[in-house]
Amino acid sequence: MTNVIWIVVAVLATFTVGYMGYSRYLSRFVDLDDDRETPAHKYEDGQEYVPAKKPVLLGHHFSSIAGGAPIVGPITAGAIWGWVPALLWVAIGNPLMGAVHDFISLSGSVRHEGRSIGYIVGQYVGERGKDLLLWFAFLTIILVVAVFALVVGIVFNAFPQVTTASFVYVLLALGFGVYLYQLNGPFVPGTVLFVAGVFAGVWVGIQFPFALFELAGDASHPAGTFVLFSGTGSWVPGAAALGGNTAAWVPVIMVYGAIASALPVWVLLQPRDYLSSFLLYTGVGGGVLAIIAGTLFATSAEPLVIDSSIAPFQGFWGVEAAGLYPLFPLLFITIACGTISGFHSLVSSGTTAKQLNKESDARLIGYGGMLGEGMLAALALSTLAVAGFAGDAAAGGIGGALPNFATGGGMILTSFGVPQTIGSVFMALVLVSFLLTSTDTAVRLGRYMMEEIVGMDDGMTVSGLSGGIGSFARGRYTNPLIQIGLGYLLVISGQWATLWALFGGANQLLAALALLTATVWIANWDDSKQLVSTGVPMAVMVTITVLGLLWLAVFQNLYLNLIQGGAGTIGAQISSVVQIILALVLIGLALSLVRLGYGNLKSVRGGSQPTAEPGDD
């Protein structure tokens, strides 16, 4: 039997080399300089541009980028193709591709006044290139909002204890924001007090679980669960596919995301992400240390070895139950955020760049933050290895990920004497904490995308409540309604498996476009700088994701679901058609932008146009 500690050791080794060596080189490569004024200071407005202490901003950034994908993806991939391919992609791809992507996206945005990657690419390839990338990003954001809200709903349904704990820590975050920014309370004592409150919220959740509806059939909530409405909620849209309680939580989470996205960052986003980061650090760091301690000192309730149900390698086509799932390219877009994620470029160039206190902070926050997400992916893979696959590999996604992450995580934490029942609830709360922070950050980023698409005319209002269609589309209060409305329509179709795959493909293709943006920026900045660090990962990701999206559109949706009749209901058929259209539109947008970017690179490096200064507007 193979000890699960080897998964952790492999990742720690490559990540340490990457941070100590490669990230230091990249910092010199982009010329980080603390004497430059960052956009957070230059445009400080108390709303979006707010300088943040490094630990606070790291907490926000890590909480925002680390959603459910680095948990769901590695577990699903490990179950289908085996734990070795999943481990190799995380351990090698993260420091060479994902961390580079995040760091360069953050650094580039800081040099361009905290603007998005869409704005940056538009500076060099023109307005058409800007619009192509922004529309691509906006469509991807809608998929992010849909997927993350759905996963939160499923977790709330499975663990009503987590629902209560989540409400507690959101309320504490609001209090911490007032304490820190309005009352000017001392930072360290406030941190100790409010972080203690977050962990106390775990105990409150276990004592007072909360649900919206009863569960159908023989299933039931834990004893003592407070149920707000009578019945099973069978009338709720999407209840037939998701269950009434889960389907009812989805719009609640989306409305929360819309409201939170409209608030000034100091009110909820900064303090909540900072407080929840301690929960997340404890979950990831505690889990990794528990694996080490449990293995070395045999303190866990059960030996921490890889379960016999999880093979090192299941073959190119994976397990038979999953159907035709080729390792290339689907393994890479299935693991998604644990190795590289385009969503991170939106966070880096959307909210984080507007809060960076000094340029040197970008190394820890950008490169180091992504390594932290890779550790989460390694921990997720370890929970799968310890618990064995508790769901159907063919179903993929949360159907298998949630039982494994919570159950396996609870088993791992017994190394520190934590009862498995408490450990499982805690790990489920860790998952939700990642998801909640990412959901409302995604909605905020979607608003930023639309602001740059529409522009700002004299007749437009910031709120979006007056001033015409353009104002409504970009408004602080109205734009979130567009996002959650479209996302909700995708969720209630019940097509979880294909929706997740489409999200993964779009997200990875967005990463390729962010790397393209970085490559174009560097080429225009200085014609002596090498383009390998960003150009090679960009080419790899374009190839992988275009092939993956074509597979999903043509084989999974067109052939299996529509021609072969796999989509048995009208809703499922409509969802398949929408996903085919989305996939093809995303591919078309991406390839058009790649062509524009290549033209710019060819002309710049061919000497036909002058290079630009970094951040040249």
Coordinates of C-alpha atoms in Angstrom, one line a residue:
M1 CA 0.0 0.0 0.0
T2 CA 1.3 3.5 -0.9
N3 CA 1.2 6.1 1.8
V4 CA -0.7 9.3 0.9
I5 CA 2.1 11.4 2.3
W6 CA 4.0 10.9 -1.0
I7 CA 1.3 13.1 -2.7
V8 CA 2.1 15.9 -0.3
V9 CA 5.9 15.4 -0.5
A10 CA 5.9 15.6 -4.3
V11 CA 3.9 18.8 -4.4
L12 CA 5.8 20.5 -1.5
A13 CA 9.1 19.7 -3.3
T14 CA 8.2 21.3 -6.7
F15 CA 6.4 24.2 -5.1
T16 CA 9.3 25.1 -2.9
V17 CA 11.7 25.1 -5.9
G18 CA 9.2 27.2 -7.8
Y19 CA 8.7 29.8 -5.2
M20 CA 12.4 30.1 -4.0
G21 CA 13.8 30.1 -7.5
Y22 CA 11.4 30.8 -10.4
S23 CA 9.2 33.4 -8.6
R24 CA 12.4 35.4 -7.7
Y25 CA 13.5 35.3 -11.3
L26 CA 10.1 36.5 -12.5
S27 CA 10.1 39.4 -9.9
R28 CA 13.3 40.7 -11.5
F29 CA 12.0 39.9 -15.0
V30 CA 9.0 42.3 -14.6
D31 CA 11.1 44.8 -12.6
L32 CA 9.1 45.0 -9.4
D33 CA 9.9 48.3 -7.7
D34 CA 8.4 49.5 -4.4
D35 CA 9.3 53.1 -5.3
R36 CA 6.5 53.1 -7.9
E37 CA 3.1 54.3 -6.7
T38 CA 0.6 51.5 -7.0
P39 CA -3.0 52.1 -8.4
A40 CA -4.3 51.6 -4.8
H41 CA -2.6 54.7 -3.6
K42 CA -2.8 56.7 -6.9
Y43 CA -6.6 56.3 -7.2
E44 CA -7.6 55.6 -3.6
D45 CA -11.4 56.2 -3.5
G46 CA -12.6 54.2 -0.5
Q47 CA -14.8 52.1 -2.8
E48 CA -12.7 50.0 -5.2
Y49 CA -9.1 51.3 -4.9
V50 CA -8.2 50.7 -1.2
P51 CA -4.6 49.9 -0.2
A52 CA -4.5 46.7 1.9
K53 CA -2.0 45.2 4.3
K54 CA -0.2 42.3 2.7
P55 CA -1.8 39.6 5.0
V56 CA -5.3 41.1 4.4
L57 CA -4.9 41.2 0.7
L58 CA -3.3 37.7 0.6
G59 CA -6.4 36.5 2.5
H60 CA -8.7 38.2 0.0
H61 CA -6.9 37.0 -3.0
F62 CA -6.5 33.4 -1.8
S63 CA -10.1 33.2 -0.7
S64 CA -11.3 34.6 -4.0
I65 CA -9.3 32.4 -6.3
A66 CA -9.7 29.2 -4.3
G67 CA -13.3 28.1 -5.1
G68 CA -14.6 24.6 -5.4
A69 CA -12.8 23.8 -8.6
P70 CA -9.4 22.8 -7.0
I71 CA -11.4 20.4 -4.8
V72 CA -13.9 19.0 -7.3
G73 CA -11.5 18.8 -10.2
P74 CA -8.6 16.7 -8.8
I75 CA -11.0 14.3 -7.0
T76 CA -12.9 13.7 -10.3
A77 CA -9.7 13.4 -12.4
G78 CA -8.1 11.1 -9.8
A79 CA -11.1 8.8 -9.8
I80 CA -11.4 8.6 -13.6
W81 CA -7.7 8.4 -14.7
G82 CA -5.9 7.5 -11.5
W83 CA -4.0 9.5 -8.9
V84 CA -0.6 9.7 -10.6
P85 CA -1.7 11.7 -13.7
A86 CA -3.6 14.1 -11.5
L87 CA -0.6 14.5 -9.2
L88 CA 1.8 15.1 -12.0
W89 CA -0.3 17.9 -13.6
V90 CA -0.7 19.7 -10.3
A91 CA 2.9 19.3 -9.1
I92 CA 4.5 20.3 -12.4
G93 CA 2.0 22.5 -14.1
N94 CA 1.1 24.8 -11.1
P95 CA 4.6 26.4 -10.5
L96 CA 5.5 26.5 -14.3
M97 CA 2.1 27.7 -15.6
G98 CA -0.6 28.6 -13.1
A99 CA 1.6 30.6 -10.7
V100 CA 3.2 32.3 -13.6
H101 CA -0.2 33.2 -15.0
D102 CA -1.4 34.7 -11.7
F103 CA 1.7 36.6 -11.0
I104 CA 2.1 38.1 -14.5
S105 CA -1.6 39.0 -14.6
L106 CA -1.3 40.9 -11.3
S107 CA 1.9 42.6 -12.2
G108 CA 0.6 43.6 -15.7
S109 CA -2.5 45.1 -14.2
V110 CA -0.6 47.1 -11.6
R111 CA 1.4 48.6 -14.4
H112 CA -1.8 49.5 -16.3
E113 CA -3.6 51.4 -13.5
G114 CA -5.3 48.4 -12.0
R115 CA -7.2 47.7 -15.3
S116 CA -8.4 44.3 -16.5
I117 CA -6.6 42.0 -18.9
G118 CA -9.1 43.0 -21.5
Y119 CA -8.1 46.7 -21.2
I120 CA -4.4 45.7 -21.3
V121 CA -4.7 43.6 -24.5
G122 CA -6.7 46.4 -26.1
Q123 CA -3.8 48.8 -25.6
Y124 CA -1.7 46.7 -27.9
V125 CA -4.0 45.0 -30.4
G126 CA -6.8 47.5 -30.6
E127 CA -10.4 48.0 -29.5
R128 CA -11.6 44.8 -31.2
G129 CA -9.2 42.7 -29.3
K130 CA -10.3 44.3 -26.0
D131 CA -13.9 43.6 -26.7
L132 CA -13.3 40.0 -27.7
L133 CA -11.5 39.3 -24.4
L134 CA -14.0 41.2 -22.3
W135 CA -16.9 39.4 -23.8
F136 CA -15.1 36.0 -23.4
A137 CA -14.4 36.9 -19.7
F138 CA -18.0 38.0 -19.1
L139 CA -19.4 34.8 -20.5
T140 CA -17.0 32.8 -18.4
I141 CA -18.0 34.7 -15.3
I142 CA -21.6 33.7 -15.8
L143 CA -20.5 30.1 -15.8
V144 CA -18.5 30.6 -12.6
V145 CA -21.5 32.2 -10.8
A146 CA -23.7 29.3 -11.9
V147 CA -21.3 26.6 -10.9
F148 CA -20.3 28.0 -7.6
A149 CA -23.8 28.9 -6.5
L150 CA -24.9 25.3 -7.4
V151 CA -22.0 23.8 -5.4
V152 CA -22.8 25.9 -2.3
G153 CA -26.4 24.8 -2.5
I154 CA -25.4 21.2 -2.6
V155 CA -23.0 21.6 0.4
F156 CA -25.7 23.4 2.4
N157 CA -28.1 20.6 1.6
A158 CA -25.7 17.9 2.7
F159 CA -24.4 19.7 5.8
P160 CA -27.0 22.1 7.3
Q161 CA -24.5 22.7 10.1
V162 CA -22.3 24.6 7.5
T163 CA -25.2 26.8 6.6
T164 CA -25.4 28.3 10.1
A165 CA -21.6 28.6 10.4
S166 CA -21.5 30.4 7.1
F167 CA -24.1 33.0 8.2
V168 CA -22.1 33.5 11.4
Y169 CA -18.8 34.3 9.7
V170 CA -20.5 36.7 7.2
L171 CA -22.0 38.6 10.1
L172 CA -18.6 38.7 11.8
A173 CA -17.0 40.0 8.7
L174 CA -19.4 42.9 8.5
G175 CA -18.6 43.7 12.2
F176 CA -14.9 43.4 11.5
G177 CA -15.1 45.8 8.6
V178 CA -16.8 48.5 10.8
Y179 CA -14.3 47.8 13.6
L180 CA -11.2 48.1 11.3
Y181 CA -12.2 50.9 8.9
Q182 CA -14.8 53.0 10.8
L183 CA -13.7 52.6 14.5
N184 CA -10.0 52.3 13.6
G185 CA -9.6 49.4 16.1
P186 CA -6.2 47.9 16.7
F187 CA -5.4 45.3 14.0
V188 CA -3.9 42.4 15.9
P189 CA -6.4 42.3 18.9
G190 CA -9.2 42.6 16.4
T191 CA -7.9 39.8 14.3
V192 CA -7.6 37.5 17.4
L193 CA -11.1 38.4 18.5
F194 CA -12.9 38.0 15.2
V195 CA -11.0 34.9 14.0
A196 CA -11.9 33.2 17.3
G197 CA -15.5 34.1 16.5
V198 CA -15.2 32.5 13.1
F199 CA -14.0 29.2 14.6
A200 CA -16.7 29.5 17.3
G201 CA -19.2 29.7 14.5
V202 CA -18.2 26.1 13.6
W203 CA -19.5 25.0 17.0
V204 CA -22.6 27.1 16.7
G205 CA -23.3 25.5 13.3
I206 CA -23.0 22.0 14.7
Q207 CA -25.4 22.9 17.6
F208 CA -27.9 24.7 15.5
P209 CA -28.1 23.4 11.9
F210 CA -30.4 25.2 9.5
A211 CA -32.2 24.2 6.2
L212 CA -34.9 25.6 4.0
F213 CA -36.9 22.4 3.3
E214 CA -37.1 18.8 4.4
L215 CA -35.4 16.2 2.3
A216 CA -37.4 13.9 0.1
G217 CA -37.8 10.2 0.5
D218 CA -36.0 8.4 3.3
A219 CA -33.3 11.0 3.7
S220 CA -33.4 13.4 6.6
H221 CA -31.4 16.3 8.0
P222 CA -29.3 15.8 11.2
A223 CA -31.3 15.7 14.5
G224 CA -32.1 19.2 15.7
T225 CA -32.0 20.9 12.3
F226 CA -34.2 24.0 12.1
V227 CA -36.3 23.8 8.9
L228 CA -37.7 27.1 7.7
F229 CA -40.4 25.9 5.4
S230 CA -42.7 22.9 5.5
G231 CA -42.6 20.2 2.8
T232 CA -39.7 19.2 0.5
G233 CA -39.9 22.2 -1.9
S234 CA -40.8 20.1 -4.9
W235 CA -42.4 23.2 -6.4
V236 CA -39.0 25.1 -6.5
P237 CA -37.6 25.4 -10.1
G238 CA -34.9 22.8 -10.6
A239 CA -36.1 20.6 -7.7
A240 CA -36.7 17.6 -9.9
A241 CA -33.0 17.4 -10.8
L242 CA -31.4 18.9 -7.7
G243 CA -33.9 18.4 -4.8
G244 CA -36.0 21.1 -3.3
N245 CA -33.7 22.2 -0.5
T246 CA -30.6 22.4 -2.9
A247 CA -32.6 24.2 -5.6
A248 CA -33.9 26.7 -3.1
W249 CA -30.5 27.6 -1.8
V250 CA -29.1 28.4 -5.3
P251 CA -31.1 31.7 -5.8
V252 CA -30.3 32.7 -2.2
I253 CA -26.6 32.3 -2.8
M254 CA -26.9 34.2 -6.1
V255 CA -28.7 37.1 -4.4
Y256 CA -26.1 37.2 -1.7
G257 CA -23.4 37.4 -4.3
A258 CA -25.2 40.3 -6.1
I259 CA -25.6 42.3 -2.9
A260 CA -22.1 41.6 -1.7
S261 CA -20.6 42.6 -5.0
A262 CA -22.2 46.0 -4.9
L263 CA -20.9 46.9 -1.4
P264 CA -17.7 48.9 -1.0
V265 CA -14.7 46.5 -0.6
W266 CA -14.1 47.6 3.0
V267 CA -17.6 46.7 4.1
L268 CA -17.5 42.9 3.4
L269 CA -15.0 41.8 0.8
Q270 CA -11.7 42.7 2.5
P271 CA -12.7 41.8 6.1
R272 CA -14.6 38.6 5.2
D273 CA -11.9 37.3 3.0
Y274 CA -9.3 38.1 5.6
L275 CA -11.2 36.3 8.4
S276 CA -12.1 33.3 6.2
S277 CA -8.5 33.0 5.1
F278 CA -7.7 31.8 8.6
L279 CA -10.3 29.1 8.3
L280 CA -8.9 28.2 4.9
Y281 CA -5.3 28.2 6.0
T282 CA -6.3 26.0 8.9
G283 CA -8.1 23.6 6.6
V284 CA -5.3 23.3 4.0
G285 CA -2.3 23.7 6.3
G286 CA -3.9 21.6 9.0
G287 CA -4.8 18.9 6.6
V288 CA -1.3 18.7 5.1
L289 CA 0.3 18.7 8.6
A290 CA -2.2 16.0 9.7
I291 CA -1.1 13.8 6.9
I292 CA 2.5 14.2 7.8
A293 CA 1.9 13.7 11.6
G294 CA -0.5 10.8 11.1
T295 CA 2.0 9.0 8.8
L296 CA 5.1 9.6 10.9
F297 CA 3.6 9.0 14.3
A298 CA 0.6 6.7 13.4
T299 CA -1.8 9.0 15.3
S300 CA -4.7 8.8 12.8
A301 CA -7.7 6.6 13.4
E302 CA -6.9 4.6 10.3
P303 CA -3.6 4.2 8.3
L304 CA -3.2 7.1 5.8
V305 CA -2.7 4.9 2.8
I306 CA -4.1 5.2 -0.7
D307 CA -7.4 3.1 -0.9
S308 CA -7.4 0.1 -3.2
S309 CA -10.3 1.6 -5.2
I310 CA -8.0 4.4 -6.5
A311 CA -5.5 3.0 -9.0
P312 CA -2.2 4.9 -9.9
F313 CA -3.3 4.9 -13.5
Q314 CA -6.6 3.8 -15.0
G315 CA -5.6 4.1 -18.7
F316 CA -6.0 6.7 -21.4
W317 CA -9.8 6.3 -21.5
G318 CA -10.2 6.2 -17.7
V319 CA -12.6 4.0 -15.8
E320 CA -15.2 2.2 -17.8
A321 CA -18.0 3.8 -15.8
A322 CA -17.0 7.2 -16.9
G323 CA -17.6 6.4 -20.6
L324 CA -15.3 7.8 -23.3
Y325 CA -13.2 10.3 -21.5
P326 CA -9.8 10.7 -23.1
L327 CA -7.0 11.7 -20.7
F328 CA -5.8 14.2 -23.3
P329 CA -7.3 16.8 -23.3
L330 CA -10.0 16.2 -20.6
L331 CA -7.8 15.5 -17.6
F332 CA -6.3 19.1 -17.9
I333 CA -9.6 20.9 -18.1
T334 CA -11.2 18.6 -15.4
I335 CA -8.5 19.5 -12.8
A336 CA -8.7 23.1 -13.9
C337 CA -8.0 25.5 -11.1
G338 CA -5.7 23.3 -9.1
T339 CA -3.1 23.9 -11.8
I340 CA -4.1 27.0 -13.8
S341 CA -7.3 29.1 -13.9
G342 CA -8.3 32.0 -16.1
F343 CA -10.7 33.2 -13.4
H344 CA -7.5 34.1 -11.3
S345 CA -6.5 36.6 -14.0
L346 CA -9.8 38.4 -13.5
V347 CA -9.3 38.5 -9.7
S348 CA -5.6 39.5 -10.1
S349 CA -6.4 42.3 -12.6
G350 CA -9.9 43.1 -11.1
T351 CA -9.9 43.4 -7.3
T352 CA -6.4 42.5 -6.1
A353 CA -4.5 45.0 -8.4
K354 CA -6.7 47.8 -7.0
Q355 CA -5.6 46.9 -3.4
L356 CA -1.9 46.2 -3.8
N357 CA 0.0 48.3 -1.3
K358 CA 3.4 48.0 -3.0
E359 CA 4.7 46.1 -6.0
S360 CA 6.9 43.6 -4.1
D361 CA 3.8 42.2 -2.5
A362 CA 2.8 40.8 -5.9
R363 CA 5.3 37.9 -5.5
L364 CA 3.7 36.4 -2.4
I365 CA 0.1 37.3 -3.3
G366 CA 0.3 36.3 -7.0
Y367 CA 2.8 33.5 -7.3
G368 CA 2.5 32.3 -3.7
G369 CA -1.3 32.5 -3.7
M370 CA -1.5 30.1 -6.6
L371 CA 0.8 27.6 -4.9
G372 CA -1.6 27.7 -2.0
E373 CA -4.4 26.7 -4.3
G374 CA -2.2 23.9 -5.6
M375 CA -1.8 22.7 -2.0
L376 CA -5.6 22.6 -1.8
A377 CA -5.7 20.5 -4.9
A378 CA -3.1 18.1 -3.4
L379 CA -5.1 17.9 -0.2
A380 CA -8.3 17.2 -2.2
L381 CA -6.5 14.4 -4.0
S382 CA -5.3 13.1 -0.7
T383 CA -8.8 12.9 0.7
L384 CA -9.9 10.9 -2.3
A385 CA -6.9 8.6 -1.8
V386 CA -7.7 8.0 1.9
A387 CA -11.5 7.6 1.6
G388 CA -11.8 5.9 -1.8
F389 CA -14.3 7.2 -4.3
A390 CA -17.7 7.6 -2.5
G391 CA -19.7 8.5 -5.6
D392 CA -20.2 7.6 -9.2
A393 CA -17.2 8.4 -11.4
A394 CA -19.4 8.9 -14.4
A395 CA -21.4 11.6 -12.6
G396 CA -18.2 13.5 -11.8
G397 CA -18.3 16.8 -10.0
I398 CA -19.7 17.4 -6.6
G399 CA -21.5 14.0 -6.6
G400 CA -18.2 12.4 -5.8
A401 CA -16.2 15.3 -4.6
L402 CA -18.2 16.4 -1.5
P403 CA -18.3 12.9 0.2
N404 CA -14.6 12.4 -0.4
F405 CA -13.4 15.9 0.6
A406 CA -15.5 16.0 3.8
T407 CA -15.2 12.3 4.7
G408 CA -11.5 11.9 3.8
G409 CA -10.7 15.2 5.4
G410 CA -12.4 14.1 8.6
M411 CA -10.3 10.9 8.6
I412 CA -7.1 12.9 8.1
L413 CA -7.8 15.3 10.9
T414 CA -8.1 12.4 13.4
S415 CA -4.3 12.5 13.4
F416 CA -4.7 15.5 15.7
G417 CA -7.4 13.9 17.9
V418 CA -10.3 15.7 16.2
P419 CA -13.4 13.4 16.1
Q420 CA -14.1 12.4 12.5
T421 CA -17.7 13.8 12.6
I422 CA -16.5 17.2 13.7
G423 CA -13.6 17.1 11.2
S424 CA -16.0 16.3 8.3
V425 CA -18.2 19.2 9.1
F426 CA -15.2 21.5 9.4
M427 CA -13.8 20.4 6.0
A428 CA -17.2 21.0 4.4
L429 CA -17.2 24.5 5.9
V430 CA -13.7 25.0 4.4
L431 CA -15.2 24.1 1.0
V432 CA -18.1 26.6 1.4
S433 CA -15.8 29.3 2.6
F434 CA -13.9 29.1 -0.7
L435 CA -17.1 29.1 -2.7
L436 CA -18.9 32.0 -1.0
T437 CA -15.9 34.3 -1.4
S438 CA -15.4 33.4 -5.0
T439 CA -19.0 33.8 -5.9
D440 CA -19.5 37.4 -5.0
T441 CA -16.0 38.3 -6.2
A442 CA -17.0 36.8 -9.6
V443 CA -20.1 38.9 -9.8
R444 CA -18.1 42.0 -8.9
L445 CA -15.6 41.1 -11.7
G446 CA -18.4 40.6 -14.1
R447 CA -19.5 44.2 -13.5
Y448 CA -15.9 45.4 -14.1
M449 CA -15.9 43.5 -17.4
M450 CA -19.2 45.2 -18.5
E451 CA -18.0 48.6 -17.4
E452 CA -15.1 48.3 -19.8
I453 CA -17.3 46.9 -22.6
V454 CA -19.9 49.6 -22.4
G455 CA -17.7 52.4 -21.3
M456 CA -18.8 55.4 -19.3
D457 CA -20.9 58.1 -20.9
D458 CA -22.1 61.3 -19.3
G459 CA -25.7 60.0 -19.1
M460 CA -24.8 56.8 -17.3
T461 CA -25.1 56.4 -13.6
V462 CA -22.9 54.4 -11.3
S463 CA -26.0 52.6 -9.8
G464 CA -27.5 51.7 -13.2
L465 CA -30.9 52.8 -12.1
S466 CA -31.2 55.5 -14.7
G467 CA -29.5 56.5 -17.9
G468 CA -30.5 53.9 -20.5
I469 CA -29.5 50.4 -21.5
G470 CA -25.7 51.0 -21.2
S471 CA -26.1 52.3 -17.7
F472 CA -28.3 49.4 -16.8
A473 CA -25.8 46.9 -18.2
R474 CA -22.8 48.2 -16.2
G475 CA -24.6 49.5 -13.1
R476 CA -23.5 48.5 -9.6
Y477 CA -27.0 47.3 -8.7
T478 CA -28.3 46.3 -12.1
N479 CA -25.4 44.4 -13.7
P480 CA -25.4 41.7 -11.0
L481 CA -29.1 41.0 -11.9
I482 CA -28.1 40.2 -15.5
Q483 CA -25.4 37.8 -14.3
I484 CA -27.4 35.9 -11.7
G485 CA -30.4 35.7 -14.0
L486 CA -28.4 34.0 -16.8
G487 CA -26.5 31.8 -14.3
Y488 CA -29.8 30.7 -12.7
L489 CA -31.2 29.6 -16.0
L490 CA -28.2 27.4 -16.6
V491 CA -28.4 25.8 -13.1
I492 CA -32.0 24.8 -13.1
S493 CA -31.5 22.6 -16.1
G494 CA -29.9 20.1 -13.8
Q495 CA -27.1 19.3 -16.3
W496 CA -24.4 19.4 -13.7
A497 CA -21.8 17.2 -15.4
T498 CA -21.7 19.0 -18.7
L499 CA -22.0 22.4 -17.1
W500 CA -18.9 21.6 -15.0
A501 CA -17.0 20.5 -18.1
L502 CA -18.0 23.6 -20.0
F503 CA -16.9 25.8 -17.1
G504 CA -13.6 24.0 -16.9
G505 CA -12.9 24.4 -20.7
A506 CA -13.9 28.1 -20.8
N507 CA -11.9 28.8 -17.6
Q508 CA -8.8 27.2 -19.0
L509 CA -9.1 28.9 -22.3
L510 CA -9.4 32.2 -20.5
A511 CA -6.1 31.4 -18.8
A512 CA -4.6 30.9 -22.3
L513 CA -5.9 34.4 -23.3
A514 CA -4.5 36.0 -20.1
L515 CA -1.1 34.5 -20.9
L516 CA -1.5 35.8 -24.5
T517 CA -2.2 39.3 -23.0
A518 CA 0.9 39.0 -20.8
T519 CA 3.1 37.9 -23.7
V520 CA 1.9 40.9 -25.8
W521 CA 2.5 43.3 -23.0
I522 CA 6.1 42.0 -22.4
A523 CA 6.8 42.0 -26.2
N524 CA 5.7 45.6 -26.5
W525 CA 7.4 46.7 -23.3
D526 CA 11.0 45.6 -24.2
D527 CA 12.0 43.7 -27.4
S528 CA 14.9 42.2 -25.6
K529 CA 12.8 40.3 -23.0
Q530 CA 12.2 36.6 -23.6
L531 CA 8.6 35.4 -24.3
V532 CA 9.1 31.7 -23.3
S533 CA 7.8 32.0 -19.7
T534 CA 4.3 33.1 -20.9
G535 CA 4.3 32.1 -24.5
V536 CA 4.9 28.4 -24.1
P537 CA 2.2 27.9 -21.4
M538 CA -0.2 30.0 -23.6
A539 CA 0.4 27.7 -26.6
V540 CA -0.1 24.6 -24.5
M541 CA -3.4 25.8 -23.0
V542 CA -4.8 27.0 -26.3
T543 CA -4.3 23.6 -27.8
I544 CA -5.7 21.7 -24.8
T545 CA -8.7 23.8 -24.3
V546 CA -9.8 24.2 -27.9
L547 CA -9.7 20.4 -28.4
G548 CA -11.5 19.9 -25.0
L549 CA -14.3 22.3 -25.9
L550 CA -14.7 20.7 -29.3
W551 CA -15.0 17.3 -27.7
L552 CA -17.6 18.5 -25.3
A553 CA -19.6 20.4 -28.0
V554 CA -19.5 17.9 -30.8
F555 CA -19.2 14.5 -29.0
Q556 CA -20.8 14.9 -25.6
N557 CA -23.6 17.3 -26.4
L558 CA -24.3 17.0 -30.1
Y559 CA -23.7 13.3 -30.6
L560 CA -24.4 11.7 -27.3
N561 CA -27.1 14.0 -25.9
L562 CA -28.9 15.1 -29.0
I563 CA -28.3 12.5 -31.8
Q564 CA -28.1 9.5 -29.5
G565 CA -30.9 10.8 -27.2
G566 CA -28.8 11.1 -24.0
A567 CA -30.7 14.3 -23.1
G568 CA -34.0 12.8 -22.2
T569 CA -36.0 16.0 -21.3
I570 CA -36.7 19.2 -23.0
G571 CA -34.8 21.1 -20.4
A572 CA -31.7 18.9 -20.9
Q573 CA -32.0 19.2 -24.7
I574 CA -32.2 23.0 -24.5
S575 CA -29.2 23.0 -22.1
S576 CA -27.2 20.9 -24.5
V577 CA -28.0 23.3 -27.4
V578 CA -27.0 26.3 -25.3
Q579 CA -23.8 24.6 -24.2
I580 CA -22.9 23.8 -27.9
I581 CA -23.4 27.4 -28.9
L582 CA -21.5 28.7 -25.9
A583 CA -18.5 26.3 -26.5
L584 CA -18.3 27.3 -30.2
V585 CA -18.7 31.0 -29.5
L586 CA -15.9 30.8 -26.9
I587 CA -13.6 29.0 -29.3
G588 CA -14.3 31.5 -32.0
L589 CA -13.7 34.5 -29.7
A590 CA -10.4 32.9 -28.4
L591 CA -9.0 32.0 -31.8
S592 CA -9.8 35.5 -33.2
L593 CA -8.0 37.0 -30.3
V594 CA -5.0 34.7 -30.7
R595 CA -4.8 35.8 -34.3
L596 CA -4.8 39.5 -33.3
G597 CA -2.2 38.8 -30.7
Y598 CA 0.1 36.9 -33.0
G599 CA -0.1 39.8 -35.5
N600 CA 0.9 42.2 -32.8
L601 CA 3.8 40.0 -31.7
K602 CA 5.0 39.5 -35.3
S603 CA 5.0 43.2 -36.1
V604 CA 6.6 44.3 -32.8
R605 CA 9.4 41.7 -32.9
G606 CA 9.8 42.2 -36.6
G607 CA 10.6 45.9 -35.9
S608 CA 7.6 47.4 -37.9
Q609 CA 6.3 49.4 -34.9
P610 CA 7.8 51.0 -31.8
T611 CA 7.6 49.2 -28.4
A612 CA 5.7 50.7 -25.6
E613 CA 6.7 51.6 -22.0
P614 CA 5.3 49.2 -19.3
G615 CA 1.8 50.5 -18.5
D616 CA 1.8 52.9 -21.3
D617 CA -1.7 54.3 -21.7

